[in-house]
Coordinates of C-alpha atoms in Angstrom, one line a residue:
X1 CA 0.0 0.0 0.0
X2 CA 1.4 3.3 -1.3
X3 CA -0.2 6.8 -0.8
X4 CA 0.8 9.7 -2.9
X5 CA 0.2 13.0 -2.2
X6 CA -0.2 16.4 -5.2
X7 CA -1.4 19.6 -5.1
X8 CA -3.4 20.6 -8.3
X9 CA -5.2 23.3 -9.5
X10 CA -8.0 21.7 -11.9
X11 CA -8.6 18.8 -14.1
X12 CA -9.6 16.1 -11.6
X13 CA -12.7 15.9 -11.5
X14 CA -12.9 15.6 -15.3
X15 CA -10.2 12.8 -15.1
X16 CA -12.3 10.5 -12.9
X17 CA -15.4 11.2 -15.3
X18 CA -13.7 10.4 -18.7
X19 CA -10.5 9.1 -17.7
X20 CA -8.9 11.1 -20.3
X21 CA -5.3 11.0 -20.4
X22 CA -2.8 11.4 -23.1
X23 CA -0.8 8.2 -22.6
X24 CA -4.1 6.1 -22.8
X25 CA -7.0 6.0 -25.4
X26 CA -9.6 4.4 -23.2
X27 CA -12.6 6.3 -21.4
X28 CA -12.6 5.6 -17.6
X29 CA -15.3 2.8 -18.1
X30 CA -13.5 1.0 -20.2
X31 CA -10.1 1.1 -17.6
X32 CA -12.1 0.4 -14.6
X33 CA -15.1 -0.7 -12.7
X34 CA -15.5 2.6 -10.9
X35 CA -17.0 2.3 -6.9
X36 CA -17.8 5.6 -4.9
X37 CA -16.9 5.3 -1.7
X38 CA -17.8 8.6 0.5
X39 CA -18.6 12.5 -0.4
X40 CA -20.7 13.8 -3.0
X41 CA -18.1 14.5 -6.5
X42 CA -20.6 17.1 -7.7
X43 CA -20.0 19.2 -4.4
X44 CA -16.5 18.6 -4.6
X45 CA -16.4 20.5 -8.6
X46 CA -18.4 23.3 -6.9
X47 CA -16.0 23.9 -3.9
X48 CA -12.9 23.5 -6.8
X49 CA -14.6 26.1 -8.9
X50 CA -15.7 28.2 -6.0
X51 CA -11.6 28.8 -4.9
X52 CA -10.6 29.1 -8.0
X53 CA -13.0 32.0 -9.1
X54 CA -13.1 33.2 -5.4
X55 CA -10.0 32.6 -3.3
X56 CA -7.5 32.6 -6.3
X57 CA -5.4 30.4 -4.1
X58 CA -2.4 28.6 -6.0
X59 CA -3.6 25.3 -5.4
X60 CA -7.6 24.2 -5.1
X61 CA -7.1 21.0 -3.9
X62 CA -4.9 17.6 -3.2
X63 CA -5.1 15.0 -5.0
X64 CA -4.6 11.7 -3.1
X65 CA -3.8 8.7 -4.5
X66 CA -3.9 5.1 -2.5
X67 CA -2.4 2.1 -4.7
X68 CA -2.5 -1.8 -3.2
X69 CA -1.3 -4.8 -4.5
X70 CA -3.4 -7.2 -5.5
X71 CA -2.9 -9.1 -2.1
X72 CA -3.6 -6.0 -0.5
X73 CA -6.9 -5.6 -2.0
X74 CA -8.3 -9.1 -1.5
X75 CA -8.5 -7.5 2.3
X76 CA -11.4 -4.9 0.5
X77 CA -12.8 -7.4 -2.3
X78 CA -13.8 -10.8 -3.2
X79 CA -12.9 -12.5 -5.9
X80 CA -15.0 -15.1 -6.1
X81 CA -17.9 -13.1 -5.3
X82 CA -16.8 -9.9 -7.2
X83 CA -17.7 -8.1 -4.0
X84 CA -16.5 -5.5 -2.2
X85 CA -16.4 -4.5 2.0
X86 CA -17.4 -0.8 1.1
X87 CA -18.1 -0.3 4.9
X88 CA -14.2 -1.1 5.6
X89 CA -12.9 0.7 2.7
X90 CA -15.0 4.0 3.9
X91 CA -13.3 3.7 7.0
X92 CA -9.9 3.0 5.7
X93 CA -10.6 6.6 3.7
X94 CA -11.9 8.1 6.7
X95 CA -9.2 6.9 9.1
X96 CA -6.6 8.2 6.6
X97 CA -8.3 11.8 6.4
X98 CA -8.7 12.1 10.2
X99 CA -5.0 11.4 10.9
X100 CA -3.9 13.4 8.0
X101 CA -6.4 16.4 8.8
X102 CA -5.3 16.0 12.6
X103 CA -6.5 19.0 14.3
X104 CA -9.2 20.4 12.1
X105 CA -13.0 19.4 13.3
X106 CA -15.0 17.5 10.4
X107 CA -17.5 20.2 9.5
X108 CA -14.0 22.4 8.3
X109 CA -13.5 20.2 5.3
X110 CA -15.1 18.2 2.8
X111 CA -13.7 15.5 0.5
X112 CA -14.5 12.6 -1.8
X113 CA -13.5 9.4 -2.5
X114 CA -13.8 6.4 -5.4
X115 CA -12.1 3.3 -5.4
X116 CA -10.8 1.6 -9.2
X117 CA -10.8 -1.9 -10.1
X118 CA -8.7 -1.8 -13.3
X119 CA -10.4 -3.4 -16.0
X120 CA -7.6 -3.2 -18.2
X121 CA -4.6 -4.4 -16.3
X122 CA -1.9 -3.8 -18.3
X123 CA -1.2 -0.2 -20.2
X124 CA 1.5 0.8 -21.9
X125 CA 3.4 -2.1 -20.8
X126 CA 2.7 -0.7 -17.1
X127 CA 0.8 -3.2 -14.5
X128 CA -2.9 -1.2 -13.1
X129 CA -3.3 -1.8 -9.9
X130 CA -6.5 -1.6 -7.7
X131 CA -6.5 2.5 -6.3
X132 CA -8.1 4.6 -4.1
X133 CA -8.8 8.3 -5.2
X134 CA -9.3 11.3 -2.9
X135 CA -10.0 14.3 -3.7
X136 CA -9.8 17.1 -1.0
X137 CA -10.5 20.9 -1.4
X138 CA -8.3 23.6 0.2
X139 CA -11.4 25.1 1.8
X140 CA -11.9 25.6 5.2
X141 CA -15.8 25.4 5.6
X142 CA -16.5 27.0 8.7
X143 CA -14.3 30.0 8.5
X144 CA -13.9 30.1 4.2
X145 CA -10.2 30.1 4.2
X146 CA -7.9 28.1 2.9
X147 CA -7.5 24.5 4.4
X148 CA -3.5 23.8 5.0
X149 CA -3.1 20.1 5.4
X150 CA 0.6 19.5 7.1
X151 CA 3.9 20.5 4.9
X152 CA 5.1 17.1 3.9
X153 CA 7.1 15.3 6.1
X154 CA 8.2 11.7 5.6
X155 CA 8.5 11.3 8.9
X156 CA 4.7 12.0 9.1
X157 CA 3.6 10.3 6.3
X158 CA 5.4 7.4 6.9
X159 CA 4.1 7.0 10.2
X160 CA 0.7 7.4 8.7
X161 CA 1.3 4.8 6.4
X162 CA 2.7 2.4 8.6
X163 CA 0.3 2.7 11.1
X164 CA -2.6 1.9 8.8
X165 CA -0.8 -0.8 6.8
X166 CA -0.2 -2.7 10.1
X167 CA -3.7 -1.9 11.3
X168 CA -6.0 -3.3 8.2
X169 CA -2.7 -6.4 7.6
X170 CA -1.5 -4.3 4.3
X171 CA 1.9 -4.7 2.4
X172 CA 4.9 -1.7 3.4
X173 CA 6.3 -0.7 0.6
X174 CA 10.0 -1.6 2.1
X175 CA 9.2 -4.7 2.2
X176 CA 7.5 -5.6 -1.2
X177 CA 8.8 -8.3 -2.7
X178 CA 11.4 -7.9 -5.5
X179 CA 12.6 -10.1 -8.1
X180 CA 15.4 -13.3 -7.6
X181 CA 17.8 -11.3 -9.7
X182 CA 19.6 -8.3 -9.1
X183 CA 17.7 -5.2 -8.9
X184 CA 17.4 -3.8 -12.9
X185 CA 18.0 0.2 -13.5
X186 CA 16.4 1.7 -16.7
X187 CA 19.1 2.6 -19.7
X188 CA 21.2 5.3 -19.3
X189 CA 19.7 8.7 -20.1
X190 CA 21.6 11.4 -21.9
X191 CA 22.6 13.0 -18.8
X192 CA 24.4 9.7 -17.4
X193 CA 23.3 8.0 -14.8
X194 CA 23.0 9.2 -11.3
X195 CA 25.2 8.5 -8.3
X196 CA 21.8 9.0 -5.9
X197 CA 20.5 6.1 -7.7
X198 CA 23.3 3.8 -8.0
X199 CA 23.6 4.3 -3.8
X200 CA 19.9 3.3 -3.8
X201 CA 20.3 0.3 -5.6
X202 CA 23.1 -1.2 -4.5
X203 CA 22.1 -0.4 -0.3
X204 CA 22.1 -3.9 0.5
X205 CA 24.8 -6.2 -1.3
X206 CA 27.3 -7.7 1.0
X207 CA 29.3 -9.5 -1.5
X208 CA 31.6 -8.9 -4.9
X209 CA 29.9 -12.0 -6.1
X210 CA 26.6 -9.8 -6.4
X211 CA 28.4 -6.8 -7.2
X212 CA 29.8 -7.9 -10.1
X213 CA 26.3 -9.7 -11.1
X214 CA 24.7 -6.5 -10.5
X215 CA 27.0 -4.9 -13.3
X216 CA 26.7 -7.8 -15.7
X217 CA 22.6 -7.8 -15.1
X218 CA 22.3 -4.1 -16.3
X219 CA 24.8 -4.2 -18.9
X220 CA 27.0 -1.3 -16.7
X221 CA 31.0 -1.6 -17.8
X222 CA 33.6 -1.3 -14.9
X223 CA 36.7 -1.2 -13.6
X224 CA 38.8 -2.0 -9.8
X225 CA 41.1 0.4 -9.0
X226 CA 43.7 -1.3 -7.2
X227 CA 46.7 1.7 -6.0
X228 CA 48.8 1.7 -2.7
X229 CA 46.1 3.5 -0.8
X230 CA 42.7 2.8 -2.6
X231 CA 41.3 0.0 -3.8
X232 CA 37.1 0.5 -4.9
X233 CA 34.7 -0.4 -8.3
X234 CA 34.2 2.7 -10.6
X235 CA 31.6 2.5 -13.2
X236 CA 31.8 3.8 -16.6
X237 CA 29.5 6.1 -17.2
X238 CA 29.1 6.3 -20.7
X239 CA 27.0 9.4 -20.7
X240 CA 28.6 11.6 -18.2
X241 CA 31.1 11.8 -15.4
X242 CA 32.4 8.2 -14.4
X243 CA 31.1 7.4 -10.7
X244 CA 33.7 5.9 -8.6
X245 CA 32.2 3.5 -5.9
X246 CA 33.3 5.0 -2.8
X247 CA 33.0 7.2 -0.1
X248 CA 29.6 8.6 1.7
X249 CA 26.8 5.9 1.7
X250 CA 29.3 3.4 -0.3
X251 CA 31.6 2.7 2.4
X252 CA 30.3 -0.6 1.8
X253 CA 31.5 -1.2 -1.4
X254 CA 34.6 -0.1 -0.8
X255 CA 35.1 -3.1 2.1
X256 CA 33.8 -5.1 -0.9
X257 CA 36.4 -4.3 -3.3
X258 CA 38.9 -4.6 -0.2
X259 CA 38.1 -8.3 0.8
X260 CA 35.1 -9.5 -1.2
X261 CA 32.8 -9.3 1.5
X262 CA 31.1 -6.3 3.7
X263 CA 33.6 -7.1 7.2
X264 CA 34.6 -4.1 9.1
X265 CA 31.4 -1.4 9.0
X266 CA 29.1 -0.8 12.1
X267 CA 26.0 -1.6 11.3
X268 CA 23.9 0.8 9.1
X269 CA 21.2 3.2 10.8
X270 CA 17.9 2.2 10.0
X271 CA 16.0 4.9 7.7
X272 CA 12.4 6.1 8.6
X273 CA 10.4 3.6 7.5
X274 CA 12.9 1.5 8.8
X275 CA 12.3 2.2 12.5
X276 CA 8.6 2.4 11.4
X277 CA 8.0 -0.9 10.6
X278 CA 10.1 -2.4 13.7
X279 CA 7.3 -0.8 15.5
X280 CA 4.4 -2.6 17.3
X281 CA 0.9 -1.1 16.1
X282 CA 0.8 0.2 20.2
X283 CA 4.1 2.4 19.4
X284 CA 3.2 3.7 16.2
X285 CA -0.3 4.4 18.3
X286 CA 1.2 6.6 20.6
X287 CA 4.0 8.2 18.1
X288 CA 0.4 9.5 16.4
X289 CA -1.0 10.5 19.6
X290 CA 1.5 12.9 20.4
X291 CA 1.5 14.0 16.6
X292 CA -1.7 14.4 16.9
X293 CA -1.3 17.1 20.0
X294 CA 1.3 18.8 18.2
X295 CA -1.4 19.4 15.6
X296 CA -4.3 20.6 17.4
X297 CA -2.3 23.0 18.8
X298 CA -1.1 24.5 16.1
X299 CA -4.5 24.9 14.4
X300 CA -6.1 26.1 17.5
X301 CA -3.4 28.7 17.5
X302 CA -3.9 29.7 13.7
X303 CA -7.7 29.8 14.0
X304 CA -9.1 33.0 13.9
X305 CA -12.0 34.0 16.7
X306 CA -15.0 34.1 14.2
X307 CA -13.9 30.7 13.2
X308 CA -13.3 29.7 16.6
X309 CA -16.7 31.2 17.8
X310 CA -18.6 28.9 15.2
X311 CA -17.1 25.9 15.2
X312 CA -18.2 26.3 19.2
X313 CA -21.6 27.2 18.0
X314 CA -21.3 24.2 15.8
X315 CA -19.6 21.5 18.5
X316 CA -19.7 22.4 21.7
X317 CA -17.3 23.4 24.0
X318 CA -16.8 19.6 25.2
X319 CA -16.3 18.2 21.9
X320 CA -13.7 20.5 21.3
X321 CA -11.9 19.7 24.2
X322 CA -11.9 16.5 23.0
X323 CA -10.2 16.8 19.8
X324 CA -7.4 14.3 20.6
X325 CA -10.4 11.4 21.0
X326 CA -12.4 12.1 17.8
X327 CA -9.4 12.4 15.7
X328 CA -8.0 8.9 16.8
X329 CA -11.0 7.4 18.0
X330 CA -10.1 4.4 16.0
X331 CA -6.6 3.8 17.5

């Protein structure tokens, strides 16, 4: 399970309607068996038009993707049956939004959502997989500002993600499968390929064995450089500036060019989702909790008192109060 966040101006609601794209000739009922799962799409357009002939606001709304694997989505759908457990998707969606929108009450923001089952499966030589689309409006209902979701983090996200993956059993993405082979890289472009990426991909080899299978597997020429004080891989990089195999975040490789193996390094530090998905659902529980806080605070402090006054009119004073609850009621 994947979610994908983007800030756009237009166009969506449009794209869910037609499914007009310019990679793909087909109209959105011949991609997908399309399933609404919560909010009215027809509002939505009015609130997207509304902020953009009103508010004039950069962005009008987020566009929020959710992608499973096909394992993933036999937790929402049947197979056999062709059926789907809209009840557990809507509160997937609505878990999601409530941790996301941590901090804001419900009445300040509206949003829909549809779920795809890809009819066609395979575009442009690209697997489809089963998605979730949201679409949120920058619009703050109660006070008719603009909604401001958090600046991304991937901290934050990540600990979003996580938390729900583990909840409702769904794949990480760290820990999708990947092929037997050594992990492919697409050809060279013209500007040469990237040192970023080549540290990516080569993370977790241990031995010169599958280095050197690496570069055979995606056609990459290379060289050892043996001298009294160095010895590391470089790659030739036909297209730009040859990348030697050393230094920051290739130490490794280095100790592999050394004695064949990885032998000498301390152990590498764990990246976000890393540390993430070590966690117990009960950890990543209370990491959210506290987020959670954080945000309420910081919203409370940004609201102004007209807004304030009627989301009181609209609540209560207790309800408010007990932000923290409603917005992780389901943890």
């Amino acid at each position: 399970m994947i979610i994908r966040i983007n800030n756009r101006k237009e166009g969506i609601v449009e794209y869910l309607k037609t499914g007009k794209r310019q990679d793909s000739p087909y109209s959105r009922d011949e991609k997908d068996k399309v399933i609404s799962v919560t909010g009215d799409l027809d509002l939505v357009d009015k609130t997207i038009k509304y902020i953009n002939s009103k508010k004039g606001y950069k962005d009008a709304y987020q566009h929020i993707t959710i992608s499973f694997t096909w394992e993933d989505f036999e937790k929402f759908y049947d197979l056999e049956t062709d059926s789907y457990d809209l009840d557990k998707i809507k509160e997937f969606v609505d878990e999601f939004i409530s941790l996301y929108l941590a901090g804001y009450d419900k009445s300040e923001y509206g949003y829909y959502a549809e779920i795809h089952f890809p009819k066609i499966k395979i575009e442009n030589g690209k697997l489809r997989l089963p998605h979730i689309h949201i679409i949120l409006p920058l619009l703050n209902l109660i006070s008719d500002t603009k909604l401001k979701p958090p600046f991304f983090s991937i901290k934050t996200n990540d600990l979003i993600q996580t938390y729900l993956a583990k909840k409702y059993d769904l794949d990480l993405p760290i820990y999708h499968q990947k092929p037997e082979n050594a992990p492919k890289i697409k050809p060279l472009s013209k500007e040469g390929l990237k040192r970023k990426k080549l540290q990516e991909l080569l993370k977790d080899i241990k031995t010169e064995q599958k280095l050197l299978q690496f570069f055979k597997d995606n056609n990459l020429q290379y060289r050892k450089v043996e001298t009294k004080k160095n010895c590391y891989y470089k790659v030739i990089n036909l297209n730009g500036k040859d990348i030697n195999l050393r230094g920051r975040s290739m130490e490794h490789l280095e100790e592999i060019a050394k004695f064949g193996i990885v032998k000498n390094l301390p152990k590498r530090k764990l990246s976000i989702a890393e540390q993430h998905a070590q966690m117990s659902l009960q950890e990543l529980e209370n990491e959210l909790r506290e987020y959670i806080k954080k945000r309420i605070k910081e919203i409370g402090q940004r609201r102004s008192k007209k807004a304030t006054a009627e989301l009181m009119k609209l609540k209560g004073q207790e309800q408010t109060d007990n932000r923290v609850q409603n917005s992780i009621s389901s943890v």
